[in-house]
PDB file of C-alpha atoms and ligand atoms in Angstrom:
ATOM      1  CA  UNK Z 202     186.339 285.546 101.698  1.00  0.00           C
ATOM      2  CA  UNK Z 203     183.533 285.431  98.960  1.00  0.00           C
ATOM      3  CA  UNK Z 204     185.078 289.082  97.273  1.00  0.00           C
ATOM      4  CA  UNK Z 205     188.563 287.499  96.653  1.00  0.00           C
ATOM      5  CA  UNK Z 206     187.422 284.223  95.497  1.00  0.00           C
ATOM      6  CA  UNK Z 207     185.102 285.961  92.447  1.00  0.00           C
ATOM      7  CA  UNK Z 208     188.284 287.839  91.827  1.00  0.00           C
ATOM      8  CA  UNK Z 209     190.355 284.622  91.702  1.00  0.00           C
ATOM      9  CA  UNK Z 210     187.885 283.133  89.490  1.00  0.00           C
ATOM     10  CA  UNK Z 211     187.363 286.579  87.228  1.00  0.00           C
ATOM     11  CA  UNK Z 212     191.201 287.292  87.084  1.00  0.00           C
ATOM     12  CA  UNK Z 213     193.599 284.593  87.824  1.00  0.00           C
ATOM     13  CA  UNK Z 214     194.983 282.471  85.318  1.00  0.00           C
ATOM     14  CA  UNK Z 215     196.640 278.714  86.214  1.00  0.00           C
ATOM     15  CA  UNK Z 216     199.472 278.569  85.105  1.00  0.00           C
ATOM     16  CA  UNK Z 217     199.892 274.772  85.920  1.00  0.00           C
ATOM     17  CA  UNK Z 218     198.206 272.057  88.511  1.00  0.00           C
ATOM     18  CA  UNK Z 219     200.554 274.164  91.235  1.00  0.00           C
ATOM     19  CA  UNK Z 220     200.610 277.805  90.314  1.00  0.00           C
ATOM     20  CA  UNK Z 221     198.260 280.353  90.008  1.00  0.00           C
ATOM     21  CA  UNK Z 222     199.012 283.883  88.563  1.00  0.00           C
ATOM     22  CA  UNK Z 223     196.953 286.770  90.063  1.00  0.00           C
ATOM     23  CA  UNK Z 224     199.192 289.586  88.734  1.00  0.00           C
ATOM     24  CA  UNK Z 225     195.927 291.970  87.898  1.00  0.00           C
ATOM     25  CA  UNK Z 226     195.361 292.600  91.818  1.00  0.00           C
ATOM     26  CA  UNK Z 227     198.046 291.325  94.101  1.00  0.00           C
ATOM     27  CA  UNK Z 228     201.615 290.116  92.865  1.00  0.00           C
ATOM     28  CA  UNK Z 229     202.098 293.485  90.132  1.00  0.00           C
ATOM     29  CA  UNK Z 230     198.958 295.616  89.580  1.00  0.00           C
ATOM     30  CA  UNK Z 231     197.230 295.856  93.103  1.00  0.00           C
ATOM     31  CA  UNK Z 232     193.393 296.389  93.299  1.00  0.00           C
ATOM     32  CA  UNK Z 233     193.465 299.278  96.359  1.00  0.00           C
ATOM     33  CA  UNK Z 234     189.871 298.421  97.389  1.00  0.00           C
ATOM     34  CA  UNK Z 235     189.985 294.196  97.653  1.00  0.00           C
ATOM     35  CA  UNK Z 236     193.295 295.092  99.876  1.00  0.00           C
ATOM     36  CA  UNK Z 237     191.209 297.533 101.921  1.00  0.00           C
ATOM     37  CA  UNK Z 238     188.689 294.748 102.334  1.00  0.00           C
ATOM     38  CA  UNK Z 239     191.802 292.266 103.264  1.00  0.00           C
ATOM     39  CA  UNK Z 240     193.108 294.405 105.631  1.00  0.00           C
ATOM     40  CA  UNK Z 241     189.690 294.893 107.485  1.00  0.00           C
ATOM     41  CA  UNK Z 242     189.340 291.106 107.174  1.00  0.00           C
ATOM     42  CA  UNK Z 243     192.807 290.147 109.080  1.00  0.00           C
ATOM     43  CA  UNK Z 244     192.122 293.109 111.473  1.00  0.00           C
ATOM     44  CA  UNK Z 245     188.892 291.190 112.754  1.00  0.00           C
ATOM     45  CA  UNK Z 246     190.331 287.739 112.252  1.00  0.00           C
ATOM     46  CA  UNK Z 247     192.713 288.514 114.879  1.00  0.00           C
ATOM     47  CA  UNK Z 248     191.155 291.679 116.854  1.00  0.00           C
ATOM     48  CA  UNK Z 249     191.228 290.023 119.846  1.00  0.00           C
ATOM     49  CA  UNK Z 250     194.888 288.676 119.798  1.00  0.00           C
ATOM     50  CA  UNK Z 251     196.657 291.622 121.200  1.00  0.00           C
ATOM     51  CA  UNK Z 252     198.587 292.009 118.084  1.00  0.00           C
ATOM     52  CA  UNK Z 253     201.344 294.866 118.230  1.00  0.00           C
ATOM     53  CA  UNK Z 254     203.228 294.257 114.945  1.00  0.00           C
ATOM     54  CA  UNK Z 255     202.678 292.938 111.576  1.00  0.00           C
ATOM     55  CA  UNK Z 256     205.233 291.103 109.867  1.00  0.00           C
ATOM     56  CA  UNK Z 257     205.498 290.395 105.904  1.00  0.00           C
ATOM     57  CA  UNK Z 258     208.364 289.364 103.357  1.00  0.00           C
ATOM     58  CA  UNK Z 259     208.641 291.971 100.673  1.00  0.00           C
ATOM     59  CA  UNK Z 260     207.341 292.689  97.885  1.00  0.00           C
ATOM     60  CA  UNK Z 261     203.515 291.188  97.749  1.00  0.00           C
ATOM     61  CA  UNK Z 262     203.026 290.498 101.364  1.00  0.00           C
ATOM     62  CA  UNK Z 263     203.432 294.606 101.721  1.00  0.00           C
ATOM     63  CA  UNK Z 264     200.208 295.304 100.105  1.00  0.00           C
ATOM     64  CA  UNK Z 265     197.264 293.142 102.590  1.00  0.00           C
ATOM     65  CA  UNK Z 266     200.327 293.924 105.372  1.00  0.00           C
ATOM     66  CA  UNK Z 267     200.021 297.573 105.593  1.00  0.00           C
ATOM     67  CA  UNK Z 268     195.719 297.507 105.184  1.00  0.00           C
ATOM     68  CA  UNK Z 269     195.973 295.201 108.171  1.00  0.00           C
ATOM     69  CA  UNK Z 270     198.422 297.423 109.857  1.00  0.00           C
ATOM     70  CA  UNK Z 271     196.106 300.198 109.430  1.00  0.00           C
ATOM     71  CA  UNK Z 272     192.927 298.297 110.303  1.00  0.00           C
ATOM     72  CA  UNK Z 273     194.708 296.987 114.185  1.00  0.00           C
ATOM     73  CA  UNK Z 274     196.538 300.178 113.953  1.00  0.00           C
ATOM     74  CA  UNK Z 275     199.505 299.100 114.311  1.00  0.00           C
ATOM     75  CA  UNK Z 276     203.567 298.942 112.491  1.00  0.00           C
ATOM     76  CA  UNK Z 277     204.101 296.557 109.774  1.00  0.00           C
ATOM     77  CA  UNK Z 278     208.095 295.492 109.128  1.00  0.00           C
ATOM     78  CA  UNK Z 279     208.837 293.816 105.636  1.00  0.00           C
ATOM     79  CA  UNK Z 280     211.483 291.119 105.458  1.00  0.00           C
ATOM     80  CA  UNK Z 281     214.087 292.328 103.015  1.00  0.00           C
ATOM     81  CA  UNK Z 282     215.615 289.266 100.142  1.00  0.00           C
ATOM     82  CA  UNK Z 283     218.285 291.446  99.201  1.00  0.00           C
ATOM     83  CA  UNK Z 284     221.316 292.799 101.430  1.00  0.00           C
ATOM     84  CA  UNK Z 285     220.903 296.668 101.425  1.00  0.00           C
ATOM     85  CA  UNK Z 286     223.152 298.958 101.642  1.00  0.00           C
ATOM     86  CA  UNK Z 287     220.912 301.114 104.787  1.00  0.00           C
ATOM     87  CA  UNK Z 288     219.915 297.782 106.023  1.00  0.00           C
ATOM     88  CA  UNK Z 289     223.669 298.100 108.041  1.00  0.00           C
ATOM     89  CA  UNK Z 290     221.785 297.127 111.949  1.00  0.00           C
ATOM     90  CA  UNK Z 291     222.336 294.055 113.471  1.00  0.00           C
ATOM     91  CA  UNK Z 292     220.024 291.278 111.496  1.00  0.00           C
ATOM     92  CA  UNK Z 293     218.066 288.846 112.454  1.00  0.00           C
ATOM     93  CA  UNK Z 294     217.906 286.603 109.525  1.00  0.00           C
ATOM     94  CA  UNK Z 295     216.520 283.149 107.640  1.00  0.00           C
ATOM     95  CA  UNK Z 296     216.882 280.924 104.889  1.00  0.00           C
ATOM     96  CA  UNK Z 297     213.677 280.939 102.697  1.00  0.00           C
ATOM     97  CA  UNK Z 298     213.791 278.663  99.264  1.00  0.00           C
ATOM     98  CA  UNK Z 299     211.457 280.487  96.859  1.00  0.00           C
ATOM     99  CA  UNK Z 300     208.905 277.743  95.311  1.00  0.00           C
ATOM    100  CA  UNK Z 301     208.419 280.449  92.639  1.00  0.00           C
ATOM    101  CA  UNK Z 302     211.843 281.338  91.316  1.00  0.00           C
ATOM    102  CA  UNK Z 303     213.131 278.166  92.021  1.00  0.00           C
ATOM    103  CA  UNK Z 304     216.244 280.312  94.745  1.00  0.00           C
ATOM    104  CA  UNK Z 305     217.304 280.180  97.977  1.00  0.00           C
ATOM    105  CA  UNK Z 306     217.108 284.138  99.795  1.00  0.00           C
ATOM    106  CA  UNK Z 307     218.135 285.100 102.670  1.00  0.00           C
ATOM    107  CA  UNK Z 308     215.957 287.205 104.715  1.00  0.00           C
ATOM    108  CA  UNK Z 309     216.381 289.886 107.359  1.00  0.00           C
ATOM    109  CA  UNK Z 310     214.410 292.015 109.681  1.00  0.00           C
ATOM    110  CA  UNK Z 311     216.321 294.615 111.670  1.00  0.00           C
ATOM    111  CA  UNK Z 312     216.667 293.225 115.125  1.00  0.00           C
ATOM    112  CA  UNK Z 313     215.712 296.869 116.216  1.00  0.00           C
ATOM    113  CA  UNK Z 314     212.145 296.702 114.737  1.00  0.00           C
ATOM    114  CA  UNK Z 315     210.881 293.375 117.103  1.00  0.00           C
ATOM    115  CA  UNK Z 316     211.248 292.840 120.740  1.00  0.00           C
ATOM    116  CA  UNK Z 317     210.348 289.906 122.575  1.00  0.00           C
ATOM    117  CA  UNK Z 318     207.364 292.525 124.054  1.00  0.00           C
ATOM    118  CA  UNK Z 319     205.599 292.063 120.411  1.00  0.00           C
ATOM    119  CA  UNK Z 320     202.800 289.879 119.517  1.00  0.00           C
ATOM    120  CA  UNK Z 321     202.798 289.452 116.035  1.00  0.00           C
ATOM    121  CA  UNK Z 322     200.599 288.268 113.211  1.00  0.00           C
ATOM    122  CA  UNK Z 323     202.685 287.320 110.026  1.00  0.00           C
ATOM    123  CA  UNK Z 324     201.084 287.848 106.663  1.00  0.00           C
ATOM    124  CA  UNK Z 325     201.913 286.645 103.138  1.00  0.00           C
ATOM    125  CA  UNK Z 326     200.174 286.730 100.221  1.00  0.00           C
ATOM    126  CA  UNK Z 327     200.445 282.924  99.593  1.00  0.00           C
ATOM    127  CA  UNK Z 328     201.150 279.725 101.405  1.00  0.00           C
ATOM    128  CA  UNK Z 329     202.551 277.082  99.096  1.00  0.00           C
ATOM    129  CA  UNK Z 330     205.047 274.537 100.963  1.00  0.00           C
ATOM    130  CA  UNK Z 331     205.506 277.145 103.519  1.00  0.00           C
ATOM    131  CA  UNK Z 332     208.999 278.028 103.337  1.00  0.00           C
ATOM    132  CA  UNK Z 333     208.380 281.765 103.265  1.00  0.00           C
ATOM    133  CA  UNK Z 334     205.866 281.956 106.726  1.00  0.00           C
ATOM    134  CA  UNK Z 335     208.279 279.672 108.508  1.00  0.00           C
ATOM    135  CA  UNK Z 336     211.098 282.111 107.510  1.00  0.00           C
ATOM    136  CA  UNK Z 337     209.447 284.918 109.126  1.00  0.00           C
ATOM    137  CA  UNK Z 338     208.401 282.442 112.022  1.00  0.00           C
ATOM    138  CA  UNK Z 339     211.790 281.558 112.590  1.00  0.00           C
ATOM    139  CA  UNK Z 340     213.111 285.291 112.515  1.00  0.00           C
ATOM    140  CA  UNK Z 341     209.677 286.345 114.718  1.00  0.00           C
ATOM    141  CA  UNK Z 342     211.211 283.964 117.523  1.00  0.00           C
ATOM    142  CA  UNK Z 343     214.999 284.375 116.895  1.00  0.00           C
ATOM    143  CA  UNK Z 344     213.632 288.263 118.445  1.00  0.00           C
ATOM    144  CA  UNK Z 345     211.851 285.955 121.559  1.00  0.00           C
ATOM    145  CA  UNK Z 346     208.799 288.030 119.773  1.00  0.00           C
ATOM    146  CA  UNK Z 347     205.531 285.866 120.267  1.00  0.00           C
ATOM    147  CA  UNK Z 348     203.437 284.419 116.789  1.00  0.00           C
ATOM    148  CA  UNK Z 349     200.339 285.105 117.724  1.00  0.00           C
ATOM    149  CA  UNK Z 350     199.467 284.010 114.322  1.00  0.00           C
ATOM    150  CA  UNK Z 351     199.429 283.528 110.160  1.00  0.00           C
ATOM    151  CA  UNK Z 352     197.458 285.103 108.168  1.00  0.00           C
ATOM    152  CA  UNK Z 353     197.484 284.550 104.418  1.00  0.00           C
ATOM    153  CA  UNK Z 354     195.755 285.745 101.343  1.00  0.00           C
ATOM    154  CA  UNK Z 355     195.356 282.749  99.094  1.00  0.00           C
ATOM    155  CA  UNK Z 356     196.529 279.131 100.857  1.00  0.00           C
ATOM    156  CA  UNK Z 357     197.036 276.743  98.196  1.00  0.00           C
ATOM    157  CA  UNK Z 358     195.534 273.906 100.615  1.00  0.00           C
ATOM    158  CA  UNK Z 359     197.001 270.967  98.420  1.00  0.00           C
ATOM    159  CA  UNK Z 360     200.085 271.970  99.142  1.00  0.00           C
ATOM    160  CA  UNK Z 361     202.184 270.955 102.529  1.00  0.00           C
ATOM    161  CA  UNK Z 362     202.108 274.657 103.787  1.00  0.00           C
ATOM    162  CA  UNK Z 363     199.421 274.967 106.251  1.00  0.00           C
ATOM    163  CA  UNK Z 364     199.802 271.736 107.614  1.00  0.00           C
ATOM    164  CA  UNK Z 365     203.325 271.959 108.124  1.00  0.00           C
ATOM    165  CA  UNK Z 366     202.512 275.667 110.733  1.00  0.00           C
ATOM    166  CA  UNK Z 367     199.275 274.317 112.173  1.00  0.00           C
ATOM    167  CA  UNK Z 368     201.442 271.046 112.986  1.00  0.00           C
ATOM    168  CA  UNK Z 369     204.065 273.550 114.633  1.00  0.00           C
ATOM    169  CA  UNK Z 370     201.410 274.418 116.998  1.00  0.00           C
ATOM    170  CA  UNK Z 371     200.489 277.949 114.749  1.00  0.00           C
ATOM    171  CA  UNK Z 372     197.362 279.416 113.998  1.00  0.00           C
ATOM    172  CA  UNK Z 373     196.610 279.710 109.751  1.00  0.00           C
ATOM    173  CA  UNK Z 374     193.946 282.055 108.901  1.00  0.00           C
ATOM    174  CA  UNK Z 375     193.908 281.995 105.190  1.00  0.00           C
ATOM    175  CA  UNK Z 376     191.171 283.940 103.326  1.00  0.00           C
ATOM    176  CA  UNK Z 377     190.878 281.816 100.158  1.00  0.00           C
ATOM    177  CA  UNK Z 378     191.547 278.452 100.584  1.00  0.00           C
ATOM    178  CA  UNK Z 379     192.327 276.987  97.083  1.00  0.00           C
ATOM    179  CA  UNK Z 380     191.826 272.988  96.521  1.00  0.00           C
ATOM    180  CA  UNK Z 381     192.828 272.293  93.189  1.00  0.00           C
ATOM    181  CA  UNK Z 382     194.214 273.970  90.005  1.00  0.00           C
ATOM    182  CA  UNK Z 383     193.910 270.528  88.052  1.00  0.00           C
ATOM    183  CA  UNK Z 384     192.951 271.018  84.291  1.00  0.00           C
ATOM    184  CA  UNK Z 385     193.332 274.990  84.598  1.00  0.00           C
ATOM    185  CA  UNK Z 386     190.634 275.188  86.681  1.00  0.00           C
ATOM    186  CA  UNK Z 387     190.492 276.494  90.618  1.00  0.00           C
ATOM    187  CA  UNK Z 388     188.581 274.790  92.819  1.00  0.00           C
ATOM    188  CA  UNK Z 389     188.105 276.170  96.500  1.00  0.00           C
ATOM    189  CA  UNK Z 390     187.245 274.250  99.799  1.00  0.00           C
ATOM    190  CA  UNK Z 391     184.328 274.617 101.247  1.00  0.00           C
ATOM    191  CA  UNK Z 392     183.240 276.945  98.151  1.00  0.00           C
ATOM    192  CA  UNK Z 393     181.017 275.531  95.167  1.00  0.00           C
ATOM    193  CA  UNK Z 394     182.664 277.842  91.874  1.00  0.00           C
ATOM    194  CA  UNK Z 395     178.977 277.813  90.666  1.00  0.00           C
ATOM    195  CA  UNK Z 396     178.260 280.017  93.673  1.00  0.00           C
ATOM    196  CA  UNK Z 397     180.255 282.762  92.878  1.00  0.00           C
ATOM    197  CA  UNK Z 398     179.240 285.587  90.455  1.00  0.00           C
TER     198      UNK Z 398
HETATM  199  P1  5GP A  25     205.993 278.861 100.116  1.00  0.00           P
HETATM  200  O1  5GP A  25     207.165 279.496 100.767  1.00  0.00           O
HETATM  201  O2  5GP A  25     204.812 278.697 101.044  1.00  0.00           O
HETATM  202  O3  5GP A  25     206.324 277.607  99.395  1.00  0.00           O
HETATM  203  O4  5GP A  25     205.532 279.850  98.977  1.00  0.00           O
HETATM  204  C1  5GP A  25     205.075 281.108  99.313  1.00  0.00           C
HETATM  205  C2  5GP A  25     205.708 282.184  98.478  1.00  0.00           C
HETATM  206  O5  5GP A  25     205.880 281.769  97.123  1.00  0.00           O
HETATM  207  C3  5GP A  25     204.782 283.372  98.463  1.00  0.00           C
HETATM  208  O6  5GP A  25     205.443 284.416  99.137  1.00  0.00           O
HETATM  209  C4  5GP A  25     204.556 283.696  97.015  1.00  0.00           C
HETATM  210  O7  5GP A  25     205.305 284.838  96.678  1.00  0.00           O
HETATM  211  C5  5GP A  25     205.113 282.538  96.224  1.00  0.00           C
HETATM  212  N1  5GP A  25     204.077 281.644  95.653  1.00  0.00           N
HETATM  213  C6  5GP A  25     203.874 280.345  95.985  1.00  0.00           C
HETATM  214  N2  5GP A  25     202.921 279.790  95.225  1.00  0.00           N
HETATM  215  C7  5GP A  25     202.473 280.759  94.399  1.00  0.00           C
HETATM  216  C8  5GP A  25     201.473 280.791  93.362  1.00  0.00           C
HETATM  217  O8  5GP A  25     200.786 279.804  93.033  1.00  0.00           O
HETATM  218  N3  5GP A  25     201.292 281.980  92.741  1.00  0.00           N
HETATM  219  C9  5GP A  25     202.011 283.093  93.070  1.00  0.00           C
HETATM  220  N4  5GP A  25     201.722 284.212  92.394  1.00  0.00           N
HETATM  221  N5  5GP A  25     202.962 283.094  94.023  1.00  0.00           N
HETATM  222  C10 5GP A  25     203.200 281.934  94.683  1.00  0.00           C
END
């Protein structure tokens, strides 16, 4: 998606050969208008996939989430880390080791909110080993809910993370696709940087 890579090239910052901050628009100041464009982007990805729910892991998978809720018009339900004190329903629940914060969470959904009725896309902002998308996978089927399919906002494609779902038989639509972050550059597949403005 040509409008996120120019903003991963105009705003993101390597941090190292494996992480990439994008804190100006997605993981702490959101840009409204790119995650309009997201949204609309999932929503035709998979239009024709008789999606019912979105699910997401809080807190930067809520943003795209809810655009491409409102886009297929339908719910979106956010995987909680914490244990919260209204969050009292019977859980359905997974262990997800952060590749960020270096911690093991462990994830619920409300059984209430999926039913094995639901097709559902799971979104995340990104896909690194894949720990977090096969968390929600794993909760999305403990519910006998269908995964109709993964979408994600920036796949870091050097990493294990796609390969690992599309191995498990699961459909990865990720809208930037980044190769490399060797000497604090990003490099994209399929995407010369020279090409974008
Ligand atoms: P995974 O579970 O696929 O290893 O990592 C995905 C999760 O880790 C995402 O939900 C995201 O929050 C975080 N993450 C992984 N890599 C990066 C990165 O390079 N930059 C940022 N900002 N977050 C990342």
């Amino acid at each position: 998606m040509r409008l996120l890579e120019e903003k991963i090239i105009s705003e993101g910052r390597v941090l190292s050969d494996q992480v990439l901050k994008v804190d100006s628009f997605l993981n702490h100041q959101i840009d409204p208008s790119l995650m309009n464009e997201i949204g609309k982007e999932f929503a035709a990805r998979f239009a024709n996939d008789g999606i019912t729910k979105i699910v997401t892991i809080e807190s930067s998978g809520i943003a795209p989430a809810v655009m491409a809720g409102l886009y297929l018009n339908v719910p979106v339900v956010f995987a909680r880390k914490r244990k919260s004190l209204t969050l009292t329903d019977d859980l359905l629940t997974a262990s997800v080791h952060s590749f960020t914060k270096k911690e093991t969470n462990e994830i619920s959904v409300a059984k209430k909110y999926l039913s094995q009725d639901d097709q559902i896309l799971v979104i995340d902002d990104f896909l690194a080993v894949g720990q977090a998308a096969l968390g929600l996978v794993e909760i999305v089927q403990q519910s006998g809910a269908k995964v109709a399919g993964i979408g994600i906002v920036i796949e870091k494609s050097f990493q294990q993370g796609a390969e690992k779902l599309k191995e498990l038989g699961l459909r990865v639509e990720s809208l930037a696709r980044v190769a490399s972050l060797s000497n604090g550059e990003v490099q994209f597949m399929n995407v010369q940087v020279e090409e974008l403005v």
